[in-house]
PDB file of C-alpha atoms in Angstrom:
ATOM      1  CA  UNK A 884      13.910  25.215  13.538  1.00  0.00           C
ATOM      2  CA  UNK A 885      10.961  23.050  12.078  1.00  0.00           C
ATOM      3  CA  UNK A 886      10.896  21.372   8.655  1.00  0.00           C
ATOM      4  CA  UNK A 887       7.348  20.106   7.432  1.00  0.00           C
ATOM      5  CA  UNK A 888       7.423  16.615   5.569  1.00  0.00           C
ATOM      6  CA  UNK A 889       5.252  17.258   2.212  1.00  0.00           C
ATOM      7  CA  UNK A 890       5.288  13.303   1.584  1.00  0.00           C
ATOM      8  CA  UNK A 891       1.433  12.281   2.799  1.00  0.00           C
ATOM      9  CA  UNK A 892      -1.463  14.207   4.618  1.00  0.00           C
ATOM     10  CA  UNK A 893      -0.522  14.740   8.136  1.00  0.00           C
ATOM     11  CA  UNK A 894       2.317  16.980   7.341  1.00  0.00           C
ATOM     12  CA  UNK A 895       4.330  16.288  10.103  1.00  0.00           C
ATOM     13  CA  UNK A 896       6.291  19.566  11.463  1.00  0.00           C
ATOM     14  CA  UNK A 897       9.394  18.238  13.007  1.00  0.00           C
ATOM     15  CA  UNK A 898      12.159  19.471  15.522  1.00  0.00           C
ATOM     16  CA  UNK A 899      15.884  18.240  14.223  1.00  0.00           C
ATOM     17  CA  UNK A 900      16.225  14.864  14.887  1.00  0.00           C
ATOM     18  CA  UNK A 901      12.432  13.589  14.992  1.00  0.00           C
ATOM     19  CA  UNK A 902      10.939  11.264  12.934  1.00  0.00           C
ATOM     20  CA  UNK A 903       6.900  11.844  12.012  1.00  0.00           C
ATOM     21  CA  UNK A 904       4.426   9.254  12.724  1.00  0.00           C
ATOM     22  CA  UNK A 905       5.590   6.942   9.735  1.00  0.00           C
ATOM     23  CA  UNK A 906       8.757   6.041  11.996  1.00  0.00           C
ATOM     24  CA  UNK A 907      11.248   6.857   8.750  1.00  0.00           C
ATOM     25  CA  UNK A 908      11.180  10.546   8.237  1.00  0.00           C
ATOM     26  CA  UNK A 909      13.292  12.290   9.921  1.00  0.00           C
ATOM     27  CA  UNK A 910      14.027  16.115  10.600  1.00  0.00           C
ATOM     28  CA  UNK A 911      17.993  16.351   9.888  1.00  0.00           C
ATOM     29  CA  UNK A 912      20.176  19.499   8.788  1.00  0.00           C
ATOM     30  CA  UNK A 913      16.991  21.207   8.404  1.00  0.00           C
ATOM     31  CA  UNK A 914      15.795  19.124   5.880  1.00  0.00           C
ATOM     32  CA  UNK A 915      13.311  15.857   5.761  1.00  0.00           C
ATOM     33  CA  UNK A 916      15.291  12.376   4.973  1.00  0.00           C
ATOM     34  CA  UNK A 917      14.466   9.180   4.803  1.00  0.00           C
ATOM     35  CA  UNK A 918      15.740   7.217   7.387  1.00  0.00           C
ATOM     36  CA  UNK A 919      14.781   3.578   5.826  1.00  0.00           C
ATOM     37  CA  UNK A 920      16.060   4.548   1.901  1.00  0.00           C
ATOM     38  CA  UNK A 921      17.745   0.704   0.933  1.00  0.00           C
ATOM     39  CA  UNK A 922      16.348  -1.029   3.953  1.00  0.00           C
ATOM     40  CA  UNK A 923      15.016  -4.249   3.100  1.00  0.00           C
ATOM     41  CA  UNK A 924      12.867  -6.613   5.882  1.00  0.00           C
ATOM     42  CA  UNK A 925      11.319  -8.937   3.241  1.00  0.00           C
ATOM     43  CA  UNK A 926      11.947 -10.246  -0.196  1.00  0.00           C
ATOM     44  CA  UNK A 927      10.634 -13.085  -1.888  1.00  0.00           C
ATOM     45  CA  UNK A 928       9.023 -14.066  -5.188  1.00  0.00           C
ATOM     46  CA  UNK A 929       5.833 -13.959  -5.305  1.00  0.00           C
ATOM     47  CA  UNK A 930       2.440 -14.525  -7.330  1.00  0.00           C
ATOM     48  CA  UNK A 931       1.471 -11.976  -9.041  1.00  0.00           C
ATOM     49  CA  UNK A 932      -2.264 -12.643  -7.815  1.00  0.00           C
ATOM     50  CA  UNK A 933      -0.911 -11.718  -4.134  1.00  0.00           C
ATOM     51  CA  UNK A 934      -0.601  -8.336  -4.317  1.00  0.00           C
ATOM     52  CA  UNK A 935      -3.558  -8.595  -5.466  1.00  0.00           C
ATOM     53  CA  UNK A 936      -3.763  -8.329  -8.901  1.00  0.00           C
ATOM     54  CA  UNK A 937      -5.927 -10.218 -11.149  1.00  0.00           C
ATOM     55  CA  UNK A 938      -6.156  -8.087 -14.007  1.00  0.00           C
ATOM     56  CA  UNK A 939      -2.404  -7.561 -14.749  1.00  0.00           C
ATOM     57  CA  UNK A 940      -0.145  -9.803 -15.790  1.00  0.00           C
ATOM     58  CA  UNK A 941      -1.721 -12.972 -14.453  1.00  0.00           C
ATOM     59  CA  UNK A 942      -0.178 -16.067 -14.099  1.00  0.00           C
ATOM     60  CA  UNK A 943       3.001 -14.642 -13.488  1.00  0.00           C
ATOM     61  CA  UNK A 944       5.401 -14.013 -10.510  1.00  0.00           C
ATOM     62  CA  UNK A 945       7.258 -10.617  -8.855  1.00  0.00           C
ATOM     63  CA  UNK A 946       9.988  -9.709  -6.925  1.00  0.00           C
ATOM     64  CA  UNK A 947       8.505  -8.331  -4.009  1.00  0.00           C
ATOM     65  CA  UNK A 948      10.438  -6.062  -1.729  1.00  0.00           C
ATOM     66  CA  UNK A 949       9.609  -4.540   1.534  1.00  0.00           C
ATOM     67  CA  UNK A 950      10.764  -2.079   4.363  1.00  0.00           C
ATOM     68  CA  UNK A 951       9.786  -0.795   7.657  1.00  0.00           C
ATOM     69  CA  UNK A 952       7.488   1.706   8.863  1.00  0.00           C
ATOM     70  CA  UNK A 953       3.667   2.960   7.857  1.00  0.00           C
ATOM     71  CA  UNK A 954       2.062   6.312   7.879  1.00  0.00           C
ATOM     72  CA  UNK A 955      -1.270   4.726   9.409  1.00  0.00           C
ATOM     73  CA  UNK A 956      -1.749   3.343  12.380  1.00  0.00           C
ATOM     74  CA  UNK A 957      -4.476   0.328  11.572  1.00  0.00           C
ATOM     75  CA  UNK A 958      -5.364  -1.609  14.693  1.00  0.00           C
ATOM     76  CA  UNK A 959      -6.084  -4.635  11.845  1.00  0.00           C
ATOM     77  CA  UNK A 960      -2.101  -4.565  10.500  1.00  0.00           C
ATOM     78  CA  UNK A 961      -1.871  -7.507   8.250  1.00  0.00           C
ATOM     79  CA  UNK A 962       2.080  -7.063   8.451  1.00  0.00           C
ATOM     80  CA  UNK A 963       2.574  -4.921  11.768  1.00  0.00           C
ATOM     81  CA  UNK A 964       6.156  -6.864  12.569  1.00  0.00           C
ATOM     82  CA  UNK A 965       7.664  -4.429  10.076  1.00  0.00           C
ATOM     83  CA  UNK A 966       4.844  -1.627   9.389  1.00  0.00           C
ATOM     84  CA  UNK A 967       4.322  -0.497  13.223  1.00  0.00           C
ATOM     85  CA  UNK A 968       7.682  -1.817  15.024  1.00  0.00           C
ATOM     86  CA  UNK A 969      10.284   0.323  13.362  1.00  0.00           C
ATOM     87  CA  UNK A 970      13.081   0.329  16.022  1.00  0.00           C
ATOM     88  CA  UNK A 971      12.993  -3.245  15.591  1.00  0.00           C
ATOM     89  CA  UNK A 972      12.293  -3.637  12.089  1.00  0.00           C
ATOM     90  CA  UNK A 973      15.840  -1.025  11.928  1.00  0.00           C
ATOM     91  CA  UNK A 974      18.252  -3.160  13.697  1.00  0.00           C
ATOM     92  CA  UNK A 975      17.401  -6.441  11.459  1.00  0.00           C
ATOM     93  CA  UNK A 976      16.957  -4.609   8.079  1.00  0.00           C
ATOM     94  CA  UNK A 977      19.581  -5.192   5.340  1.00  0.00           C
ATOM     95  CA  UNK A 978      21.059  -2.555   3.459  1.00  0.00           C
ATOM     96  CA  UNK A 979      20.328  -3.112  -0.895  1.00  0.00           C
ATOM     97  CA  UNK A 980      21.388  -0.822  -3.164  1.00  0.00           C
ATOM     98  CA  UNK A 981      18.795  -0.193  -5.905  1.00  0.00           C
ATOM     99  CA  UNK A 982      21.155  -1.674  -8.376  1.00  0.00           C
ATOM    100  CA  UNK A 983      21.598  -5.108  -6.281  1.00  0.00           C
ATOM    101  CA  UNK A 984      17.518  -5.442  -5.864  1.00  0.00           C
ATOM    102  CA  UNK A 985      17.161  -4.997 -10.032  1.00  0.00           C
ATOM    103  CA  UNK A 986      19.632  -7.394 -10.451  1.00  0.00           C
ATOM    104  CA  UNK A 987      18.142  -9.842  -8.362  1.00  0.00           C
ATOM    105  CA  UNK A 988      14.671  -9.223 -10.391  1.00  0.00           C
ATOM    106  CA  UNK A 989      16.549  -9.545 -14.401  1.00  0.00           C
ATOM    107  CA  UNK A 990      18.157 -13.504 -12.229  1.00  0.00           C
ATOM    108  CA  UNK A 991      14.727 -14.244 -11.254  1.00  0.00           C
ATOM    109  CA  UNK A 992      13.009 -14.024 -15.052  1.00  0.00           C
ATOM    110  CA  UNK A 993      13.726 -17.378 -15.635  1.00  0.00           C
ATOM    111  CA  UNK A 994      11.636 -18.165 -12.872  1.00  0.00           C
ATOM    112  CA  UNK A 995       8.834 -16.489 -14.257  1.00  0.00           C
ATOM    113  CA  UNK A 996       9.709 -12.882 -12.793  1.00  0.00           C
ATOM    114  CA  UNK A 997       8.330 -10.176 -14.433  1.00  0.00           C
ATOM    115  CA  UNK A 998       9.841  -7.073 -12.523  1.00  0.00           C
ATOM    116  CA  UNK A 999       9.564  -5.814  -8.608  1.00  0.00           C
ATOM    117  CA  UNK A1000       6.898  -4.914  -6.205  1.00  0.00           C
ATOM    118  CA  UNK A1001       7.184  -2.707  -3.431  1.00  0.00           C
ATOM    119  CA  UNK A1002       5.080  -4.073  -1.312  1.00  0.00           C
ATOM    120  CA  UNK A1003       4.773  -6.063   2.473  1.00  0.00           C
ATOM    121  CA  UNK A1004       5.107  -2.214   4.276  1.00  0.00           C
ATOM    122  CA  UNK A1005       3.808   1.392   3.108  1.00  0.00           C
ATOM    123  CA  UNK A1006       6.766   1.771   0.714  1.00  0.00           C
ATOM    124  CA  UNK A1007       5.803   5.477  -0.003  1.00  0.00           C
ATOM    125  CA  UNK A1008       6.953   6.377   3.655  1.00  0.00           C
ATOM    126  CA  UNK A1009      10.171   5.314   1.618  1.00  0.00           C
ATOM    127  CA  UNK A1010       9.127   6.850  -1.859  1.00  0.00           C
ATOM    128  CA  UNK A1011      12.353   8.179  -3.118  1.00  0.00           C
ATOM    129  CA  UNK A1012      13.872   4.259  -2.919  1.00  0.00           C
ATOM    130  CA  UNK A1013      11.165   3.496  -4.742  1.00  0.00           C
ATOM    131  CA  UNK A1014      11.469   6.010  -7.816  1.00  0.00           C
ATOM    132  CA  UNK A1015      15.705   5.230  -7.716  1.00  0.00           C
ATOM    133  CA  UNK A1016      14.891   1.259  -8.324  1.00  0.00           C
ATOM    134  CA  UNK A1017      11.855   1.951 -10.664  1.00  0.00           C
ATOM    135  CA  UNK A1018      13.651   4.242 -12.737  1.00  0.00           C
ATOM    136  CA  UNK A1019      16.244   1.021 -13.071  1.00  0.00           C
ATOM    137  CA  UNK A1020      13.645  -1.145 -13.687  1.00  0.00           C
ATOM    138  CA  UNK A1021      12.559  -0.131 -16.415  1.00  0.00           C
ATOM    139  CA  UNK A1022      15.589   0.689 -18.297  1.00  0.00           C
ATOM    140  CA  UNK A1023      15.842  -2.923 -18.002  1.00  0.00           C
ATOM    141  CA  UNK A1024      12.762  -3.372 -19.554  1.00  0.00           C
ATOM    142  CA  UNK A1025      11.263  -5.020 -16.636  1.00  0.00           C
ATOM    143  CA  UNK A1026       7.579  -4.268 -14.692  1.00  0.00           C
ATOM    144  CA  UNK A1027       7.432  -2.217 -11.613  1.00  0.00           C
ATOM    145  CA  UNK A1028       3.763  -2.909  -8.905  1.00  0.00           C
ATOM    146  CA  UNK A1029       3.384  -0.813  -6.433  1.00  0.00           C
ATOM    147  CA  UNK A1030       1.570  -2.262  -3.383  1.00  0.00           C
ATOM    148  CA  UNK A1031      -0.034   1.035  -1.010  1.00  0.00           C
ATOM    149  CA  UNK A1032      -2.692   2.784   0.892  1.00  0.00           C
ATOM    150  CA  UNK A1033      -2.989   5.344  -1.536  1.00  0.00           C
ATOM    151  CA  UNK A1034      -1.854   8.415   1.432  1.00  0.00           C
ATOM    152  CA  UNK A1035       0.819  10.244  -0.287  1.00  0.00           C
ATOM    153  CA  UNK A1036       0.469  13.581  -1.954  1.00  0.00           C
ATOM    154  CA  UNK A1037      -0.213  13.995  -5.227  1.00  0.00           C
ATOM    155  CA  UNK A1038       3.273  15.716  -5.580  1.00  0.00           C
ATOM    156  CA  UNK A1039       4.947  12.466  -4.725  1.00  0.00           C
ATOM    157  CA  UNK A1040       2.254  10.955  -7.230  1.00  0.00           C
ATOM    158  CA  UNK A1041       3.325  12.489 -10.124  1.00  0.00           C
ATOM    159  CA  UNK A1042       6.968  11.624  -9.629  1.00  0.00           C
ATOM    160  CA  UNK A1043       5.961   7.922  -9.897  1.00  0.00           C
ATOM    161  CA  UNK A1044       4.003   7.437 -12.290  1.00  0.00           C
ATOM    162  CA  UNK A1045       6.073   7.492 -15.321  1.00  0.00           C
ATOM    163  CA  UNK A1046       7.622   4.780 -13.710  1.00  0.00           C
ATOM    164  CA  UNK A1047       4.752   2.544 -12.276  1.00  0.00           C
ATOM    165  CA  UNK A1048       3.129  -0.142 -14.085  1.00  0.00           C
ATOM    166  CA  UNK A1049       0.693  -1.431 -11.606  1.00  0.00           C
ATOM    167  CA  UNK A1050      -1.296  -0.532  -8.428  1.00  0.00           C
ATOM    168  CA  UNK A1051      -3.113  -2.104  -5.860  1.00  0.00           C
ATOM    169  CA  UNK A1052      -4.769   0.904  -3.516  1.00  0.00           C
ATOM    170  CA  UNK A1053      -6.060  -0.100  -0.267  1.00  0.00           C
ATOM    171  CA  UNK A1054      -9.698   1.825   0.109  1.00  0.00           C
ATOM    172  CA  UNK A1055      -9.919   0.838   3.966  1.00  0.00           C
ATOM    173  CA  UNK A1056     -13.198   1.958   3.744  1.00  0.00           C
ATOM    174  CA  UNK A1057     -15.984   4.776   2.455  1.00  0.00           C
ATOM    175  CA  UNK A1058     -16.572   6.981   5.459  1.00  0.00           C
ATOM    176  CA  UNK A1059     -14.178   9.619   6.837  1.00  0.00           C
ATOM    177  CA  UNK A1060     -14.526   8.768  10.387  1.00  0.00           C
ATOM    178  CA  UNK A1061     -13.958   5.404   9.803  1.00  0.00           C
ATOM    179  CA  UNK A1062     -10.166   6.549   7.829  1.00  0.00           C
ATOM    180  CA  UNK A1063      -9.613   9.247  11.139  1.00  0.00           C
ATOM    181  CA  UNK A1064      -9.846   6.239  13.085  1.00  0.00           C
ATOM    182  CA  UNK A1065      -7.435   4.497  11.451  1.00  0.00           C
ATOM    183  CA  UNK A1066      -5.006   7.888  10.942  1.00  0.00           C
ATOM    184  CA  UNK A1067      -5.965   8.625   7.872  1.00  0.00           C
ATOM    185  CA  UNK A1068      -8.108  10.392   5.244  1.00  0.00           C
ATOM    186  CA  UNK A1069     -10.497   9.469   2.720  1.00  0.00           C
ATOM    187  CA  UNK A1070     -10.448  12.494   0.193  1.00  0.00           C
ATOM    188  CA  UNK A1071      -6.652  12.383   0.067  1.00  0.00           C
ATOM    189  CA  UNK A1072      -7.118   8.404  -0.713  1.00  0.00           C
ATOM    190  CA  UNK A1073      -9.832   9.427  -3.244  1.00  0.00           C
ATOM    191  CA  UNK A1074      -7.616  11.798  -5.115  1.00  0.00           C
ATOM    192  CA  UNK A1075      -5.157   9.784  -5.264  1.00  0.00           C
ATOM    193  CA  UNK A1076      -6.852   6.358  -6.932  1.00  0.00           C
ATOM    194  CA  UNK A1077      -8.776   8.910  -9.526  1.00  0.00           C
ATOM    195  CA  UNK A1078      -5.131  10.110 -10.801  1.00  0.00           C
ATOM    196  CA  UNK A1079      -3.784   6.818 -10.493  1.00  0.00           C
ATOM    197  CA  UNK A1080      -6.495   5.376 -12.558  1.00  0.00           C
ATOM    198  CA  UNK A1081      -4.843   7.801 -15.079  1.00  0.00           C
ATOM    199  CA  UNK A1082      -1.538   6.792 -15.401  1.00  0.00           C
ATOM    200  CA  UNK A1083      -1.209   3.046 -14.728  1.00  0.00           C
ATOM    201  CA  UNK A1084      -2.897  -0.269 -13.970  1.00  0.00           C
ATOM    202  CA  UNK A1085      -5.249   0.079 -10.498  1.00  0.00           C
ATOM    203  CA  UNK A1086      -6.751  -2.446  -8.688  1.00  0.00           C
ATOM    204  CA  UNK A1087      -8.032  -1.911  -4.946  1.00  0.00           C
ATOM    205  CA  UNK A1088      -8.774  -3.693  -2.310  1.00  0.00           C
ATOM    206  CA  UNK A1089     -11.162  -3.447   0.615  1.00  0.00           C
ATOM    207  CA  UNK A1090     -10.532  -5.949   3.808  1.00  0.00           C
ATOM    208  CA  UNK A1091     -13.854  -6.074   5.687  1.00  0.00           C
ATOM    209  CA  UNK A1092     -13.267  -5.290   9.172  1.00  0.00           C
ATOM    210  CA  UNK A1093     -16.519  -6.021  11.895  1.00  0.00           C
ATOM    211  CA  UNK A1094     -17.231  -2.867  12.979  1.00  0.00           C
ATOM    212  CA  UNK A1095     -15.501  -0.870  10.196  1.00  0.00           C
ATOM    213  CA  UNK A1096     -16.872  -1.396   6.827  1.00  0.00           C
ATOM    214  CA  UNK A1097     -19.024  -4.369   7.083  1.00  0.00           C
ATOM    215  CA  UNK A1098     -22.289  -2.825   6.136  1.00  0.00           C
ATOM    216  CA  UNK A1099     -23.962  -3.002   2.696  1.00  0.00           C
ATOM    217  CA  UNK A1100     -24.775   1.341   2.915  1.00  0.00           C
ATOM    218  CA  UNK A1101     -21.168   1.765   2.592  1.00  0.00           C
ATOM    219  CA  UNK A1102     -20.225  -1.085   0.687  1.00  0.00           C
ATOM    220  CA  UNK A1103     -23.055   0.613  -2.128  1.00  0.00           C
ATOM    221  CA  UNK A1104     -21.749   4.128  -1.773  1.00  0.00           C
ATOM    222  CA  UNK A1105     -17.911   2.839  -2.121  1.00  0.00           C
ATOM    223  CA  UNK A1106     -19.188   1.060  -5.680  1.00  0.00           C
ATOM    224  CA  UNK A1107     -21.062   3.432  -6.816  1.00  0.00           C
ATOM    225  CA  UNK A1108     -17.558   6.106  -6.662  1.00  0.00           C
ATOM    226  CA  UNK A1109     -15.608   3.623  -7.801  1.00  0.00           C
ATOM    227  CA  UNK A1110     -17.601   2.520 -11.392  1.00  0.00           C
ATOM    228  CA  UNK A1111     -17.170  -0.374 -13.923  1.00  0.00           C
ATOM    229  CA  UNK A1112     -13.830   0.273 -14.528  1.00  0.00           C
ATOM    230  CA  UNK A1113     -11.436  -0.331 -11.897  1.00  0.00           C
ATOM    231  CA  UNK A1114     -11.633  -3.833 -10.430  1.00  0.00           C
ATOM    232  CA  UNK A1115     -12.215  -4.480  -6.628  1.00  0.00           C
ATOM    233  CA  UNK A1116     -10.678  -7.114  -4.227  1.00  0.00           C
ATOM    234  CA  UNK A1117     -12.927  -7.723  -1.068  1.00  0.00           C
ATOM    235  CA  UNK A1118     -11.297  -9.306   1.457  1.00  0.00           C
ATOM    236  CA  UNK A1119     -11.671 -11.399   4.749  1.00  0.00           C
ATOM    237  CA  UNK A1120     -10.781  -9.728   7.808  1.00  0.00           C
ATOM    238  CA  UNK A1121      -8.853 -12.443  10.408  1.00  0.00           C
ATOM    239  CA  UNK A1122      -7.566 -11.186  13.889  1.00  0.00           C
ATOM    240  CA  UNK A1123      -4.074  -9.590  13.739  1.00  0.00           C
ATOM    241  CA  UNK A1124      -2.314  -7.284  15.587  1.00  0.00           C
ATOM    242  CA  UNK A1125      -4.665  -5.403  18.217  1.00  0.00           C
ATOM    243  CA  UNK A1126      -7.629  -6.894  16.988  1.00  0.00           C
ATOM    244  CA  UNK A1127      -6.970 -10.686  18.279  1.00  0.00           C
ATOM    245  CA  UNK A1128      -9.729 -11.285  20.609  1.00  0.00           C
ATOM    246  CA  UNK A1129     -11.865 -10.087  17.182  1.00  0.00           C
ATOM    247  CA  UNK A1130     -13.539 -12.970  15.356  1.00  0.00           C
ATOM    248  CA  UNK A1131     -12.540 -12.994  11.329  1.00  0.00           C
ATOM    249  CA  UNK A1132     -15.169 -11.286   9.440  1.00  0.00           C
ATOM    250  CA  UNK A1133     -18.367 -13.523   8.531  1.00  0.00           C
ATOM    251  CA  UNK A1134     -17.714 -15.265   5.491  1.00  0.00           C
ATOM    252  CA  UNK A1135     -21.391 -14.883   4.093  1.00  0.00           C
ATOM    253  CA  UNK A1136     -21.139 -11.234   5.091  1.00  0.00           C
ATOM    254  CA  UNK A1137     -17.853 -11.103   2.895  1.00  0.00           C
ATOM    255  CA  UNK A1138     -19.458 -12.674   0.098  1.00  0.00           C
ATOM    256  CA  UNK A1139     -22.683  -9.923   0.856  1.00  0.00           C
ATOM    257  CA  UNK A1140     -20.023  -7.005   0.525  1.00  0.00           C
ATOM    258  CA  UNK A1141     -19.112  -8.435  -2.718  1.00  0.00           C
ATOM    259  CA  UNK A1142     -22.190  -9.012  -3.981  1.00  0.00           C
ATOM    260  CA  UNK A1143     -23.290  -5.516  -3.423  1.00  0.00           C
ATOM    261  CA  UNK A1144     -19.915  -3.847  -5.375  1.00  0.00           C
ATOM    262  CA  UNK A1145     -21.298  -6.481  -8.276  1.00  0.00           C
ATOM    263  CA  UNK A1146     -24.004  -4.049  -9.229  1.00  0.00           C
ATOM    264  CA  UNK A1147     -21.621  -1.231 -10.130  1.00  0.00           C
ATOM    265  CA  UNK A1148     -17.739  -2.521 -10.116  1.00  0.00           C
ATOM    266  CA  UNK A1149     -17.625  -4.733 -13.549  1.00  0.00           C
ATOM    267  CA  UNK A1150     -14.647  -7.117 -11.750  1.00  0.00           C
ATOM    268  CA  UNK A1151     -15.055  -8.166  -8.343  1.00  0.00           C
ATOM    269  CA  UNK A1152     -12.745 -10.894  -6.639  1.00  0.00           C
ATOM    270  CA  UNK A1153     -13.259 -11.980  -3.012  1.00  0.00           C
ATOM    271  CA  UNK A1154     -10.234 -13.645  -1.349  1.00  0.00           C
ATOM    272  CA  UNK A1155      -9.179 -15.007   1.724  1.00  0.00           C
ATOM    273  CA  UNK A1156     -11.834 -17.101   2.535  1.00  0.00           C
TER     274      UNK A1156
END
C-alpha cells in the first residue's frame, strides 16, 4: 500500500517504510509521519536582522531553532550539514519537547529575546513541530518567525498562520526552469508568498547565484510581481556545498540586481557583501 504526503509539491507516493525526498517523511502504518518532530541540530540566539528581517522587530534578538532535512535539493546549500545529510544530521540531533524550547525562549527575554524562529533547515518538512511550539508561543505572549522556501501547500499554510508572526520566503529565483533545477516550483512558491503577504509579516530574499538569477531580465520581472509592498533582501552568493570551485557572485553585479528591484520593491536591502 502507498500513502501520498500532501505537505509540499512533489507529493511523494511512498511504500511503508520510505521517506520522500525531504529525508523526514516517512510512510508508516499507512500513514505519513514525521520522522524529525522535536529534533533539534542548532539553537542559538540570534539577531533578528539574520533571518533576515529588517522590517520587523529590529534591533532585537530570537531564539532560533533548527532541524534536519529539506524538500529541495539546491546545489548552493547555505546550511547543507543539516538540510541535505539527514542520516547524519539523525544520529547527533537532540530530542526537545515543544514545551522545553518555549521555555528556553520566555529565559532568554532578558537578553533581548523576543520569541522563536524556525529557521537554519526547511522547518516545514517538520511543520507539525512547528504549529505544536507556535501554538505555545504565543499563549506566552511571545513572537513566532518562520524562516522557509515558501514549498509547502497551501493546506499546511493555513494551519500556520494564525500562529506566525513573521516570514522570510526564499524566491530562489523568477523562472521555472531555473526552480526545476533546483527541485522545485515557482507557482507553488508564488502562491504561497501572495497568501502569506495576507496573514503575517513577509520579507524575501533572493541569493544571486552566477548562472541562476544573475541577470537584470529576471531580476525586473521578479520586482515587478513582487510590488512596493513587500521588502526584498538580495544577497551575495559565496561557494558552498557543490558549488565550491564557483567564484562568489560579483559584488557590483549584486549591487546591479538590487538596483534594478529599486524601481518597483519600495525596501530593498543587499547583504553579505
Amino acid at each position: 500500500m502507498e500513502v501520498v504526503c500532501q505537505t509540499c509539491m512533489h507529493h511523494c507516493r511512498l511504500k511503508e517504510g520510505q521517506r520522500g525526498r525531504c529525508g523526514v517523511r516517512k510512510a508508516e502504518g499507512g500513514k505519513v509521519v514525521c520522522e524529525n518532530y522535536g529534533m533539534v541540530t542548532a539553537l542559538a540566539l540570534d539577531p533578528i536582522e539574520k533571518k533576515p528581517l529588517k522590517m520587523f522587530c529590529p534591533g532585537s534578538r530570537i531564539l532560533s531553532v533548527g532541524s534536519y532535512g529539506c524538500n529541495f535539493k539546491c546545489p548552493f546549500c547555505q546550511n547543507y550539514e543539516i538540510s541535505m545529510e539527514y542520516q547524519a544530521q539523525a544520529q547527533k540531533a537532540v530530542y526537545l519537547p515543544k514545551e522545553q524550547l518555549v521555555q528556553k525562549a520566555l529565559e532568554y527575554k532578558s537578553a533581548g529575546n523576543i520569541g522563536v524562529a524556525f529557521t537554519y533547515n526547511e522547518p516545514l518538512v517538520g511543520w507539525e513541530y512547528v504549529l505544536d511550539t507556535a501554538k505555545l508561543v504565543k499563549q506566552a505572549g511571545m513572537k513566532t518567525v518562520l524562516v522557509t522556501n515558501g514549498s509547502a501547500s497551501l493546506e499546511v499554510l493555513e494551519k500556520l498562520l494564525p500562529f506566525i508572526d513573521a516570514m522570510n520566503i526564499d524566491l530562489k529565483c523568477f523562472r521555472e526552469d531555473g526552480y526545476r533545477r533546483l527541485g522545485g516550483d515557482l507557482e507553488t512558491v508564488k502562491a504561497f508568498i501572495k497568501r502569506a503577504a495576507m496573514g503575517c509579516h513577509v520579507e524575501l530574499t533572493t541569493l544571486i547565484v552566477p548562472g541562476l538569477n544573475d541577470d537584470a531580465a529576471q531580476m525586473e520581472e521578479e520586482a515587478k510581481w513582487i510590488g512596493a509592498k513587500i521588502p526584498l533582501h538580495v544577497t551575495r552568493f559565496f561557494p558552498r556545498y557543490q558549488m565550491q570551485e564557483v567564484q562568489a557572485a560579483d559584488v557590483q553585479t549584486v549591487y546591479r540586481m538590487a538596483n534594478v528591484a529599486g524601481k518597483y520593491v519600495e525596501h530593498v536591502f543587499v547583504g553579505n557583501c
